mmCIF file of C-alpha atoms and ligand atoms in Angstrom:
data_model
loop_
_atom_site.group_PDB
_atom_site.id
_atom_site.type_symbol
_atom_site.label_atom_id
_atom_site.label_comp_id
_atom_site.label_asym_id
_atom_site.label_seq_id
_atom_site.Cartn_x
_atom_site.Cartn_y
_atom_site.Cartn_z
ATOM 1 C CA MET O 911 0.000 0.000 0.000
ATOM 2 C CA ARG O 912 1.626 3.260 -1.125
ATOM 3 C CA ALA O 913 2.006 5.826 1.670
ATOM 4 C CA HIS O 914 1.052 9.441 1.027
ATOM 5 C CA ALA O 915 1.507 12.753 2.783
ATOM 6 C CA LEU O 916 -1.385 15.213 2.778
ATOM 7 C CA THR O 917 -0.462 18.890 3.109
ATOM 8 C CA LEU O 918 -2.972 21.429 4.382
ATOM 9 C CA ASN O 919 -2.832 25.203 4.341
ATOM 10 C CA ALA O 920 -5.998 26.421 6.045
ATOM 11 C CA GLY O 921 -6.722 30.138 5.630
ATOM 12 C CA SER O 922 -9.694 32.250 6.664
ATOM 13 C CA SER O 923 -11.879 31.310 3.706
ATOM 14 C CA SER O 924 -9.880 28.641 1.908
ATOM 15 C CA VAL O 925 -8.101 25.345 2.453
ATOM 16 C CA LYS O 926 -5.293 24.499 0.024
ATOM 17 C CA PHE O 927 -4.224 20.887 -0.072
ATOM 18 C CA GLY O 928 -1.565 18.759 -1.688
ATOM 19 C CA LEU O 929 -1.217 15.002 -1.981
ATOM 20 C CA PHE O 930 2.251 13.493 -2.291
ATOM 21 C CA ALA O 931 3.415 9.885 -2.634
ATOM 22 C CA ILE O 932 6.241 9.378 -0.144
ATOM 23 C CA GLY O 933 8.914 6.758 0.325
ATOM 24 C CA ALA O 934 11.398 7.939 -2.312
ATOM 25 C CA ALA O 935 14.013 10.604 -1.527
ATOM 26 C CA GLU O 936 11.691 13.393 -2.713
ATOM 27 C CA PRO O 937 7.881 13.404 -2.222
ATOM 28 C CA GLU O 938 6.106 12.943 -5.549
ATOM 29 C CA PRO O 939 3.182 15.341 -6.209
ATOM 30 C CA ARG O 940 -0.015 13.420 -6.988
ATOM 31 C CA ALA O 941 -2.701 16.084 -6.600
ATOM 32 C CA ALA O 942 -3.212 19.690 -5.551
ATOM 33 C CA GLY O 943 -6.308 21.738 -5.001
ATOM 34 C CA VAL O 944 -8.211 24.275 -3.000
ATOM 35 C CA VAL O 945 -11.590 24.686 -1.348
ATOM 36 C CA GLU O 946 -12.529 28.359 -1.640
ATOM 37 C CA GLN O 947 -15.260 30.582 -0.249
ATOM 38 C CA ILE O 948 -15.610 28.671 3.016
ATOM 39 C CA GLY O 949 -18.299 30.445 5.004
ATOM 40 C CA GLY O 950 -20.050 31.484 1.784
ATOM 41 C CA ALA O 951 -20.704 29.146 -1.127
ATOM 42 C CA PRO O 952 -17.744 26.750 -0.889
ATOM 43 C CA GLN O 953 -16.317 25.156 -4.036
ATOM 44 C CA MET O 954 -13.434 22.770 -4.586
ATOM 45 C CA ARG O 955 -10.974 22.684 -7.465
ATOM 46 C CA ALA O 956 -8.354 19.955 -7.760
ATOM 47 C CA ARG O 957 -5.876 18.713 -10.309
ATOM 48 C CA PHE O 958 -4.363 15.237 -10.393
ATOM 49 C CA ALA O 959 -0.913 14.446 -11.795
ATOM 50 C CA GLY O 960 -1.112 13.397 -15.435
ATOM 51 C CA GLU O 961 -4.696 14.642 -15.932
ATOM 52 C CA SER O 962 -5.417 17.743 -17.967
ATOM 53 C CA ASP O 963 -8.947 18.328 -16.673
ATOM 54 C CA GLU O 964 -9.565 20.014 -13.364
ATOM 55 C CA VAL O 965 -12.011 18.369 -10.923
ATOM 56 C CA ARG O 966 -14.591 20.884 -9.679
ATOM 57 C CA ARG O 967 -17.151 20.327 -6.954
ATOM 58 C CA VAL O 968 -19.646 22.626 -5.314
ATOM 59 C CA LEU O 969 -20.191 21.748 -1.669
ATOM 60 C CA PRO O 970 -23.832 20.840 -0.998
ATOM 61 C CA GLN O 971 -25.911 23.643 0.512
ATOM 62 C CA ASP O 972 -26.688 21.601 3.599
ATOM 63 C CA ALA O 973 -22.989 20.863 4.282
ATOM 64 C CA GLY O 974 -21.486 22.685 7.227
ATOM 65 C CA ARG O 975 -19.829 25.860 5.999
ATOM 66 C CA ASP O 976 -16.611 25.390 7.927
ATOM 67 C CA HIS O 977 -13.149 23.875 7.570
ATOM 68 C CA ARG O 978 -14.419 20.471 8.667
ATOM 69 C CA ALA O 979 -16.909 20.388 5.772
ATOM 70 C CA ALA O 980 -14.191 21.556 3.372
ATOM 71 C CA LEU O 981 -11.883 18.805 4.530
ATOM 72 C CA ASP O 982 -14.653 16.200 4.267
ATOM 73 C CA THR O 983 -15.089 17.134 0.607
ATOM 74 C CA VAL O 984 -11.347 16.842 -0.010
ATOM 75 C CA LEU O 985 -11.272 13.481 1.766
ATOM 76 C CA ALA O 986 -14.202 12.139 -0.216
ATOM 77 C CA LEU O 987 -12.371 12.996 -3.438
ATOM 78 C CA LEU O 988 -9.068 11.541 -2.277
ATOM 79 C CA GLY O 989 -10.865 8.419 -1.008
ATOM 80 C CA GLU O 990 -12.192 7.848 -4.543
ATOM 81 C CA ARG O 991 -8.749 8.336 -6.086
ATOM 82 C CA LEU O 992 -6.241 6.907 -3.610
ATOM 83 C CA GLY O 993 -6.889 3.301 -4.663
ATOM 84 C CA ASP O 994 -4.813 1.149 -2.335
ATOM 85 C CA GLY O 995 -2.852 4.197 -1.130
ATOM 86 C CA HIS O 996 -3.310 5.719 2.302
ATOM 87 C CA ILE O 997 -2.552 8.954 4.158
ATOM 88 C CA ALA O 998 0.405 8.155 6.434
ATOM 89 C CA VAL O 999 1.074 11.688 7.653
ATOM 90 C CA VAL O 1000 -0.499 15.161 7.455
ATOM 91 C CA GLY O 1001 1.612 18.336 7.240
ATOM 92 C CA HIS O 1002 0.124 21.683 8.239
ATOM 93 C CA ARG O 1003 1.225 25.197 7.418
ATOM 94 C CA ILE O 1004 1.100 27.045 10.734
ATOM 95 C CA VAL O 1005 1.611 30.780 10.422
ATOM 96 C CA HIS O 1006 3.095 31.397 13.859
ATOM 97 C CA GLY O 1007 5.521 29.348 15.919
ATOM 98 C CA GLY O 1008 6.279 32.195 18.335
ATOM 99 C CA PRO O 1009 9.730 32.492 19.913
ATOM 100 C CA ASP O 1010 9.950 28.807 20.830
ATOM 101 C CA HIS O 1011 9.103 26.830 17.685
ATOM 102 C CA ALA O 1012 11.197 26.697 14.548
ATOM 103 C CA GLU O 1013 11.735 23.111 13.377
ATOM 104 C CA PRO O 1014 8.724 21.046 12.215
ATOM 105 C CA VAL O 1015 7.113 19.248 15.174
ATOM 106 C CA VAL O 1016 4.471 16.603 15.839
ATOM 107 C CA LEU O 1017 1.253 18.325 16.925
ATOM 108 C CA THR O 1018 0.718 16.788 20.370
ATOM 109 C CA PRO O 1019 -2.058 18.173 22.605
ATOM 110 C CA ALA O 1020 0.608 20.174 24.519
ATOM 111 C CA ILE O 1021 1.998 21.733 21.318
ATOM 112 C CA ILE O 1022 -1.503 22.515 20.037
ATOM 113 C CA ALA O 1023 -2.275 24.252 23.355
ATOM 114 C CA ALA O 1024 0.980 26.254 23.084
ATOM 115 C CA LEU O 1025 0.126 27.297 19.517
ATOM 116 C CA ALA O 1026 -3.389 28.274 20.592
ATOM 117 C CA ARG O 1027 -1.801 30.678 23.099
ATOM 118 C CA LEU O 1028 -0.204 32.428 20.087
ATOM 119 C CA VAL O 1029 -3.608 33.271 18.558
ATOM 120 C CA PRO O 1030 -3.329 36.908 19.766
ATOM 121 C CA PHE O 1031 -0.078 37.136 17.742
ATOM 122 C CA ALA O 1032 -1.842 36.152 14.488
ATOM 123 C CA PRO O 1033 -5.591 36.405 15.130
ATOM 124 C CA LEU O 1034 -6.554 36.308 11.456
ATOM 125 C CA HIS O 1035 -4.494 33.230 10.574
ATOM 126 C CA GLN O 1036 -3.615 31.011 13.545
ATOM 127 C CA PRO O 1037 -7.215 30.021 14.487
ATOM 128 C CA HIS O 1038 -7.873 28.797 10.940
ATOM 129 C CA ASN O 1039 -4.606 26.852 10.872
ATOM 130 C CA LEU O 1040 -5.588 25.164 14.138
ATOM 131 C CA ALA O 1041 -9.110 24.465 12.858
ATOM 132 C CA GLY O 1042 -7.435 22.563 10.012
ATOM 133 C CA VAL O 1043 -5.381 20.579 12.535
ATOM 134 C CA GLU O 1044 -8.501 19.663 14.504
ATOM 135 C CA ALA O 1045 -10.374 18.578 11.384
ATOM 136 C CA ALA O 1046 -7.447 16.496 10.105
ATOM 137 C CA THR O 1047 -6.873 14.863 13.515
ATOM 138 C CA THR O 1048 -10.492 13.704 13.535
ATOM 139 C CA ALA O 1049 -10.241 12.492 9.961
ATOM 140 C CA PHE O 1050 -6.891 10.688 10.344
ATOM 141 C CA PRO O 1051 -6.589 9.659 14.004
ATOM 142 C CA GLY O 1052 -3.693 7.297 13.213
ATOM 143 C CA ALA O 1053 -1.551 9.697 11.184
ATOM 144 C CA PRO O 1054 0.971 12.033 12.827
ATOM 145 C CA GLN O 1055 -0.020 15.694 12.328
ATOM 146 C CA ILE O 1056 3.061 17.825 11.650
ATOM 147 C CA ALA O 1057 3.357 21.602 12.079
ATOM 148 C CA CYS O 1058 5.532 23.577 9.645
ATOM 149 C CA PHE O 1059 5.948 27.184 10.725
ATOM 150 C CA ASP O 1060 5.963 30.219 8.446
ATOM 151 C CA THR O 1061 8.129 32.003 11.005
ATOM 152 C CA ALA O 1062 10.713 29.204 11.222
ATOM 153 C CA PHE O 1063 13.097 30.321 8.487
ATOM 154 C CA HIS O 1064 13.748 33.621 10.300
ATOM 155 C CA ARG O 1065 14.195 32.407 13.878
ATOM 156 C CA ARG O 1066 17.962 32.852 13.983
ATOM 157 C CA HIS O 1067 17.923 36.617 13.360
ATOM 158 C CA ALA O 1068 20.337 38.711 15.412
ATOM 159 C CA PHE O 1069 18.741 40.765 18.201
ATOM 160 C CA VAL O 1070 18.910 43.992 16.137
ATOM 161 C CA HIS O 1071 16.766 42.368 13.417
ATOM 162 C CA ASP O 1072 14.449 40.692 15.919
ATOM 163 C CA ALA O 1073 13.583 43.583 18.253
ATOM 164 C CA PHE O 1074 11.450 46.728 18.162
ATOM 165 C CA GLY O 1075 12.545 49.955 19.809
ATOM 166 C CA LEU O 1076 10.214 49.343 22.745
ATOM 167 C CA PRO O 1077 11.005 48.700 26.423
ATOM 168 C CA ARG O 1078 12.796 45.386 26.748
ATOM 169 C CA ALA O 1079 9.909 43.776 28.675
ATOM 170 C CA PHE O 1080 7.840 43.701 25.471
ATOM 171 C CA TYR O 1081 10.591 41.790 23.667
ATOM 172 C CA ASP O 1082 10.591 39.268 26.484
ATOM 173 C CA LYS O 1083 6.808 38.928 26.103
ATOM 174 C CA GLY O 1084 7.310 37.945 22.468
ATOM 175 C CA LEU O 1085 6.806 41.267 20.626
ATOM 176 C CA ARG O 1086 9.458 40.607 18.000
ATOM 177 C CA ARG O 1087 10.069 40.842 14.271
ATOM 178 C CA TYR O 1088 9.211 37.252 13.382
ATOM 179 C CA GLY O 1089 9.009 37.457 9.591
ATOM 180 C CA PHE O 1090 6.746 35.187 7.524
ATOM 181 C CA HIS O 1091 6.628 33.391 4.124
ATOM 182 C CA GLY O 1092 9.280 31.103 5.625
ATOM 183 C CA LEU O 1093 8.139 28.030 3.686
ATOM 184 C CA SER O 1094 8.555 29.900 0.413
ATOM 185 C CA TYR O 1095 12.021 31.169 1.401
ATOM 186 C CA ASP O 1096 12.961 27.666 2.503
ATOM 187 C CA PHE O 1097 11.982 26.338 -0.942
ATOM 188 C CA ILE O 1098 13.910 29.050 -2.813
ATOM 189 C CA GLN O 1099 16.963 28.618 -0.587
ATOM 190 C CA SER O 1100 17.057 24.857 -1.119
ATOM 191 C CA ALA O 1101 16.678 25.369 -4.895
ATOM 192 C CA LEU O 1102 19.599 27.822 -4.823
ATOM 193 C CA ALA O 1103 21.693 25.425 -2.736
ATOM 194 C CA ARG O 1104 21.081 22.712 -5.350
ATOM 195 C CA ASP O 1105 21.325 24.723 -8.582
ATOM 196 C CA GLU O 1106 23.277 27.894 -7.759
ATOM 197 C CA PRO O 1107 25.682 27.048 -4.922
ATOM 198 C CA ALA O 1108 27.825 30.140 -5.499
ATOM 199 C CA LEU O 1109 24.794 32.441 -5.202
ATOM 200 C CA ASN O 1110 23.507 30.508 -2.196
ATOM 201 C CA ALA O 1111 26.850 31.078 -0.479
ATOM 202 C CA GLY O 1112 26.580 34.826 -1.139
ATOM 203 C CA ARG O 1113 24.251 37.716 -0.280
ATOM 204 C CA MET O 1114 20.760 37.172 -1.671
ATOM 205 C CA VAL O 1115 17.561 39.202 -1.614
ATOM 206 C CA VAL O 1116 14.469 37.080 -2.272
ATOM 207 C CA ALA O 1117 11.263 38.927 -3.161
ATOM 208 C CA HIS O 1118 8.112 36.872 -2.547
ATOM 209 C CA LEU O 1119 5.526 38.996 -4.354
ATOM 210 C CA GLY O 1120 2.029 37.502 -4.272
ATOM 211 C CA ASN O 1121 -1.219 38.630 -2.698
ATOM 212 C CA GLY O 1122 0.879 38.703 0.441
ATOM 213 C CA ALA O 1123 4.347 40.130 -0.195
ATOM 214 C CA SER O 1124 7.616 40.226 1.680
ATOM 215 C CA MET O 1125 11.343 40.086 1.102
ATOM 216 C CA CYS O 1126 14.123 38.256 2.871
ATOM 217 C CA GLY O 1127 17.847 38.981 2.962
ATOM 218 C CA MET O 1128 20.025 35.866 3.231
ATOM 219 C CA VAL O 1129 23.734 35.255 3.621
ATOM 220 C CA GLY O 1130 25.026 31.742 3.019
ATOM 221 C CA GLY O 1131 21.427 30.485 2.847
ATOM 222 C CA GLU O 1132 20.482 31.861 6.298
ATOM 223 C CA SER O 1133 17.848 34.548 6.822
ATOM 224 C CA VAL O 1134 19.472 37.726 8.140
ATOM 225 C CA SER O 1135 16.456 40.035 8.070
ATOM 226 C CA SER O 1136 12.978 40.266 6.604
ATOM 227 C CA THR O 1137 10.566 43.044 5.664
ATOM 228 C CA MET O 1138 7.705 41.482 7.627
ATOM 229 C CA GLY O 1139 7.740 41.987 11.359
ATOM 230 C CA PHE O 1140 5.461 41.074 14.250
ATOM 231 C CA SER O 1141 2.530 40.484 11.919
ATOM 232 C CA PRO O 1142 2.115 39.845 8.199
ATOM 233 C CA LEU O 1143 1.168 43.538 7.844
ATOM 234 C CA ASP O 1144 4.624 45.089 7.916
ATOM 235 C CA GLY O 1145 7.050 45.870 5.118
ATOM 236 C CA LEU O 1146 5.795 45.882 1.536
ATOM 237 C CA PRO O 1147 2.286 46.982 0.570
ATOM 238 C CA MET O 1148 0.277 43.933 -0.539
ATOM 239 C CA GLY O 1149 -2.956 43.076 -2.333
ATOM 240 C CA THR O 1150 -5.117 44.378 0.496
ATOM 241 C CA ARG O 1151 -2.621 44.971 3.347
ATOM 242 C CA CYS O 1152 -0.991 48.312 4.042
ATOM 243 C CA GLY O 1153 2.666 47.377 4.563
ATOM 244 C CA GLN O 1154 4.923 49.670 6.607
ATOM 245 C CA ILE O 1155 2.968 52.492 8.211
ATOM 246 C CA ASP O 1156 3.745 55.245 10.702
ATOM 247 C CA PRO O 1157 2.298 54.063 14.043
ATOM 248 C CA GLY O 1158 1.152 57.659 14.548
ATOM 249 C CA VAL O 1159 -1.420 57.072 11.809
ATOM 250 C CA LEU O 1160 -2.986 54.319 13.916
ATOM 251 C CA LEU O 1161 -3.104 56.574 17.000
ATOM 252 C CA TYR O 1162 -4.804 59.252 14.900
ATOM 253 C CA LEU O 1163 -7.369 56.797 13.484
ATOM 254 C CA MET O 1164 -8.182 55.646 17.022
ATOM 255 C CA THR O 1165 -8.489 59.058 18.619
ATOM 256 C CA GLU O 1166 -9.919 61.122 15.747
ATOM 257 C CA GLU O 1167 -11.843 58.561 13.681
ATOM 258 C CA GLY O 1168 -12.977 56.452 16.638
ATOM 259 C CA MET O 1169 -11.654 53.206 15.151
ATOM 260 C CA ASP O 1170 -11.328 50.253 17.505
ATOM 261 C CA ALA O 1171 -9.074 47.216 17.051
ATOM 262 C CA ALA O 1172 -11.585 45.381 14.844
ATOM 263 C CA ALA O 1173 -12.078 48.399 12.560
ATOM 264 C CA LEU O 1174 -8.323 48.941 12.291
ATOM 265 C CA ALA O 1175 -7.718 45.253 11.528
ATOM 266 C CA ASP O 1176 -10.307 45.377 8.751
ATOM 267 C CA LEU O 1177 -8.785 48.561 7.302
ATOM 268 C CA LEU O 1178 -5.166 47.392 7.469
ATOM 269 C CA TYR O 1179 -5.680 43.751 6.397
ATOM 270 C CA ASN O 1180 -8.596 43.939 3.970
ATOM 271 C CA ARG O 1181 -9.025 47.425 2.497
ATOM 272 C CA SER O 1182 -5.517 48.826 2.047
ATOM 273 C CA GLY O 1183 -2.551 48.043 -0.196
ATOM 274 C CA LEU O 1184 -3.063 47.799 -3.965
ATOM 275 C CA LEU O 1185 -6.845 47.627 -3.519
ATOM 276 C CA GLY O 1186 -7.032 50.674 -1.263
ATOM 277 C CA LEU O 1187 -4.617 52.777 -3.300
ATOM 278 C CA SER O 1188 -6.167 51.971 -6.674
ATOM 279 C CA GLY O 1189 -9.802 51.769 -5.600
ATOM 280 C CA ILE O 1190 -10.004 49.164 -8.403
ATOM 281 C CA SER O 1191 -8.587 45.789 -7.422
ATOM 282 C CA ASN O 1192 -6.010 43.881 -5.393
ATOM 283 C CA ASP O 1193 -5.230 41.818 -8.495
ATOM 284 C CA MET O 1194 -2.049 42.913 -10.279
ATOM 285 C CA ARG O 1195 -3.344 41.634 -13.629
ATOM 286 C CA ARG O 1196 -6.339 43.959 -13.433
ATOM 287 C CA LEU O 1197 -4.195 46.906 -12.398
ATOM 288 C CA GLU O 1198 -1.754 46.327 -15.259
ATOM 289 C CA ALA O 1199 -4.679 46.154 -17.710
ATOM 290 C CA SER O 1200 -6.295 49.354 -16.384
ATOM 291 C CA ASP O 1201 -5.876 52.839 -17.915
ATOM 292 C CA ALA O 1202 -6.846 54.555 -14.656
ATOM 293 C CA PRO O 1203 -4.099 56.783 -13.199
ATOM 294 C CA GLU O 1204 -4.894 55.343 -9.759
ATOM 295 C CA ALA O 1205 -3.929 51.859 -11.000
ATOM 296 C CA ALA O 1206 -0.577 53.150 -12.256
ATOM 297 C CA GLU O 1207 -0.035 55.001 -8.961
ATOM 298 C CA ALA O 1208 -0.764 51.876 -6.939
ATOM 299 C CA ILE O 1209 1.795 49.896 -8.989
ATOM 300 C CA ALA O 1210 4.307 52.743 -8.649
ATOM 301 C CA TYR O 1211 3.814 52.788 -4.859
ATOM 302 C CA PHE O 1212 4.274 48.993 -4.737
ATOM 303 C CA THR O 1213 7.488 48.999 -6.791
ATOM 304 C CA THR O 1214 8.884 52.081 -5.016
ATOM 305 C CA ARG O 1215 8.470 50.394 -1.644
ATOM 306 C CA ILE O 1216 10.090 47.218 -3.007
ATOM 307 C CA ARG O 1217 13.122 49.241 -4.141
ATOM 308 C CA ARG O 1218 13.372 50.990 -0.750
ATOM 309 C CA GLU O 1219 13.217 47.659 1.075
ATOM 310 C CA VAL O 1220 15.807 46.126 -1.269
ATOM 311 C CA ALA O 1221 18.086 49.008 -0.295
ATOM 312 C CA ALA O 1222 17.438 48.350 3.410
ATOM 313 C CA LEU O 1223 18.173 44.641 3.003
ATOM 314 C CA VAL O 1224 21.340 45.389 0.996
ATOM 315 C CA ALA O 1225 22.473 47.501 3.958
ATOM 316 C CA ASP O 1226 21.772 44.598 6.326
ATOM 317 C CA LEU O 1227 23.665 42.157 4.088
ATOM 318 C CA GLY O 1228 26.564 44.492 3.326
ATOM 319 C CA GLY O 1229 25.972 44.167 -0.431
ATOM 320 C CA ILE O 1230 24.079 42.000 -2.895
ATOM 321 C CA ASP O 1231 25.095 39.141 -5.202
ATOM 322 C CA GLY O 1232 21.665 38.062 -6.408
ATOM 323 C CA LEU O 1233 17.981 38.972 -6.453
ATOM 324 C CA VAL O 1234 15.212 36.377 -6.825
ATOM 325 C CA PHE O 1235 11.632 37.149 -7.840
ATOM 326 C CA THR O 1236 8.961 34.653 -6.817
ATOM 327 C CA GLY O 1237 5.224 34.489 -5.944
ATOM 328 C CA GLY O 1238 2.338 35.167 -8.345
ATOM 329 C CA ILE O 1239 3.491 38.706 -9.209
ATOM 330 C CA GLY O 1240 7.234 38.021 -9.020
ATOM 331 C CA GLU O 1241 6.932 34.988 -11.296
ATOM 332 C CA ASN O 1242 4.554 36.518 -13.829
ATOM 333 C CA SER O 1243 4.765 40.298 -13.997
ATOM 334 C CA ALA O 1244 7.594 41.443 -16.291
ATOM 335 C CA HIS O 1245 6.285 44.984 -15.763
ATOM 336 C CA VAL O 1246 6.779 44.916 -11.984
ATOM 337 C CA ARG O 1247 10.188 43.217 -12.295
ATOM 338 C CA ALA O 1248 11.338 45.853 -14.794
ATOM 339 C CA MET O 1249 10.102 48.731 -12.621
ATOM 340 C CA VAL O 1250 11.922 47.316 -9.597
ATOM 341 C CA CYS O 1251 15.195 46.637 -11.437
ATOM 342 C CA GLU O 1252 15.227 49.944 -13.347
ATOM 343 C CA GLY O 1253 15.634 51.809 -10.076
ATOM 344 C CA LEU O 1254 18.301 49.482 -8.742
ATOM 345 C CA GLY O 1255 21.115 50.290 -11.194
ATOM 346 C CA TRP O 1256 23.188 51.531 -8.241
ATOM 347 C CA THR O 1257 23.384 47.933 -6.959
ATOM 348 C CA ARG O 1258 25.008 47.053 -10.353
ATOM 349 C CA ILE O 1259 21.943 45.081 -11.513
ATOM 350 C CA ILE O 1260 21.789 45.128 -15.307
ATOM 351 C CA LEU O 1261 18.448 43.764 -16.517
ATOM 352 C CA ASP O 1262 18.181 41.822 -19.783
ATOM 353 C CA GLU O 1263 14.920 43.335 -20.991
ATOM 354 C CA GLU O 1264 14.178 40.624 -23.547
ATOM 355 C CA ALA O 1265 14.839 37.823 -21.040
ATOM 356 C CA ASN O 1266 12.619 39.631 -18.552
ATOM 357 C CA ARG O 1267 9.802 39.939 -21.087
ATOM 358 C CA ARG O 1268 10.091 36.242 -21.871
ATOM 359 C CA GLY O 1269 10.180 35.390 -18.142
ATOM 360 C CA ASP O 1270 13.457 33.460 -18.433
ATOM 361 C CA ARG O 1271 14.990 31.867 -15.372
ATOM 362 C CA THR O 1272 17.858 34.397 -15.481
ATOM 363 C CA ILE O 1273 16.749 37.920 -16.399
ATOM 364 C CA SER O 1274 20.002 39.814 -15.746
ATOM 365 C CA ARG O 1275 22.512 40.323 -18.554
ATOM 366 C CA GLU O 1276 25.584 38.117 -18.675
ATOM 367 C CA ASP O 1277 27.764 41.101 -17.771
ATOM 368 C CA SER O 1278 25.567 42.036 -14.798
ATOM 369 C CA PRO O 1279 27.625 41.745 -11.582
ATOM 370 C CA VAL O 1280 24.379 40.941 -9.723
ATOM 371 C CA ARG O 1281 22.365 37.935 -10.946
ATOM 372 C CA VAL O 1282 18.577 38.316 -11.147
ATOM 373 C CA LEU O 1283 16.486 35.128 -11.237
ATOM 374 C CA VAL O 1284 12.808 34.258 -11.562
ATOM 375 C CA LEU O 1285 12.085 31.061 -9.615
ATOM 376 C CA PRO O 1286 8.630 29.558 -9.057
ATOM 377 C CA THR O 1287 8.046 28.823 -5.393
ATOM 378 C CA ASP O 1288 6.417 25.691 -3.948
ATOM 379 C CA GLU O 1289 5.421 25.914 -0.297
ATOM 380 C CA GLU O 1290 3.523 22.605 -0.392
ATOM 381 C CA ILE O 1291 6.574 20.501 -1.212
ATOM 382 C CA VAL O 1292 8.417 22.025 1.744
ATOM 383 C CA ILE O 1293 5.580 20.875 4.023
ATOM 384 C CA ALA O 1294 5.518 17.446 2.328
ATOM 385 C CA ARG O 1295 9.296 16.989 2.749
ATOM 386 C CA ALA O 1296 9.047 17.805 6.450
ATOM 387 C CA ALA O 1297 5.957 15.639 6.985
ATOM 388 C CA ALA O 1298 7.503 12.672 5.141
ATOM 389 C CA ARG O 1299 10.320 12.570 7.710
ATOM 390 C CA PHE O 1300 7.709 11.823 10.409
ATOM 391 C CA ALA O 1301 5.773 9.147 8.503
ATOM 392 C CA PRO O 1302 5.641 5.892 10.493
HETATM 393 P P1 ADP E 1919 -1.089 34.242 -2.703
HETATM 394 O O1 ADP E 1919 -0.260 35.168 -1.866
HETATM 395 O O2 ADP E 1919 -2.563 34.344 -2.426
HETATM 396 O O3 ADP E 1919 -0.549 32.821 -2.787
HETATM 397 P P2 ADP E 1919 -0.157 34.440 -5.455
HETATM 398 O O4 ADP E 1919 1.269 34.137 -5.136
HETATM 399 O O5 ADP E 1919 -0.936 33.431 -6.215
HETATM 400 O O6 ADP E 1919 -0.965 34.866 -4.170
HETATM 401 O O7 ADP E 1919 -0.163 35.824 -6.260
HETATM 402 C C1 ADP E 1919 -1.343 36.450 -6.642
HETATM 403 C C2 ADP E 1919 -0.980 37.722 -7.404
HETATM 404 O O8 ADP E 1919 -0.223 37.379 -8.578
HETATM 405 C C3 ADP E 1919 -2.200 38.504 -7.880
HETATM 406 O O9 ADP E 1919 -1.993 39.893 -7.651
HETATM 407 C C4 ADP E 1919 -2.181 38.239 -9.370
HETATM 408 O O10 ADP E 1919 -2.752 39.295 -10.094
HETATM 409 C C5 ADP E 1919 -0.699 38.157 -9.655
HETATM 410 N N1 ADP E 1919 -0.462 37.539 -10.956
HETATM 411 C C6 ADP E 1919 -0.696 36.265 -11.337
HETATM 412 N N2 ADP E 1919 -0.424 36.112 -12.666
HETATM 413 C C7 ADP E 1919 -0.024 37.335 -13.123
HETATM 414 C C8 ADP E 1919 0.401 37.836 -14.397
HETATM 415 N N3 ADP E 1919 0.468 37.053 -15.477
HETATM 416 N N4 ADP E 1919 0.750 39.143 -14.477
HETATM 417 C C9 ADP E 1919 0.699 39.952 -13.394
HETATM 418 N N5 ADP E 1919 0.318 39.532 -12.179
HETATM 419 C C10 ADP E 1919 -0.025 38.249 -12.033
#
């Protein structure tokens, strides 16, 4: 009976899943999919290896509208397709490991309780991640449930890149610059270690530009600093999140506009960033296709902040040998990549415009002292690799 790892990434309104055959050195992708619009009219899309057609299912109206119902639908599909295979282990993306958790761990009741205490650190993500754990534990009581933390890749930052300029007691309570997107950076770093050892040994800036966006500075494959901080709000502007903001703005919104924590969270997480600036969309494709000046201004704000943060990371690293673009925007938008690189000539990046337009793997010119790469990320395989190590 072939053993499989199931990977789960449970967000507020979606559950992404991956199915991998394990046993060989590298997990083998068998299927990937997502249940979207949980809480509304949930639908599932899935694709199986070697099949061109997508499987689509609408969850029945009378199904529960929660993560458990979403997982039941995924399980029903996998049950039909697994044949004599079985789920030996389940890997979960957990947004926050706090100060104490970095390496992947088995989700025992004690660990789950510790992660639940971190909910105030990531109130919009952690509860959904843990709901996925609960649902999967019920569904697969015999399979180890493994936590893979989005903060893990950054846990060895020096104090100066881990602290805020607040009284020390807050640092001790866990108010630190954790950084996120760690599974994506882990994937990119291991790809560099395999394919570009010289770059991996050097000073790299990796730009994960998707709906969520952040950048990480690495030396010798280790994270030195990241644009995201205590929460996934800091650093770059994103699809709907504000990015770096003067804390005085928040004080003003509280005192003068009467906003409470819930109103601020909604503003900063859901109504800001590319969507808020453009008033059109959080989707980069729509902004690039729009003639509205607000769309162009939103893209200009996004790319300007990326360039500023590259400069900050270059200062942290003491220079730059390579820049990697990844994530939905980084992998697909030649326009954004060109706007970022055009303003970075001072780092000695020389962009190959044709290669950039084509979306080649290397988009810097051969005579560019700094290499610029476009690498597709794969967070699911990072979870599957970690989970496979725990399979009985
Ligand atoms: P998430 O953070 O939700 O995983 P993704 O990494 O899938 O997001 O990135 C989504 C973003 O990528 C959206 O803004 C989308 O418009 C953008 N994107 C995807 N394809 C293209 C493209 N061909 N050109 C420009 N932007 C693109």
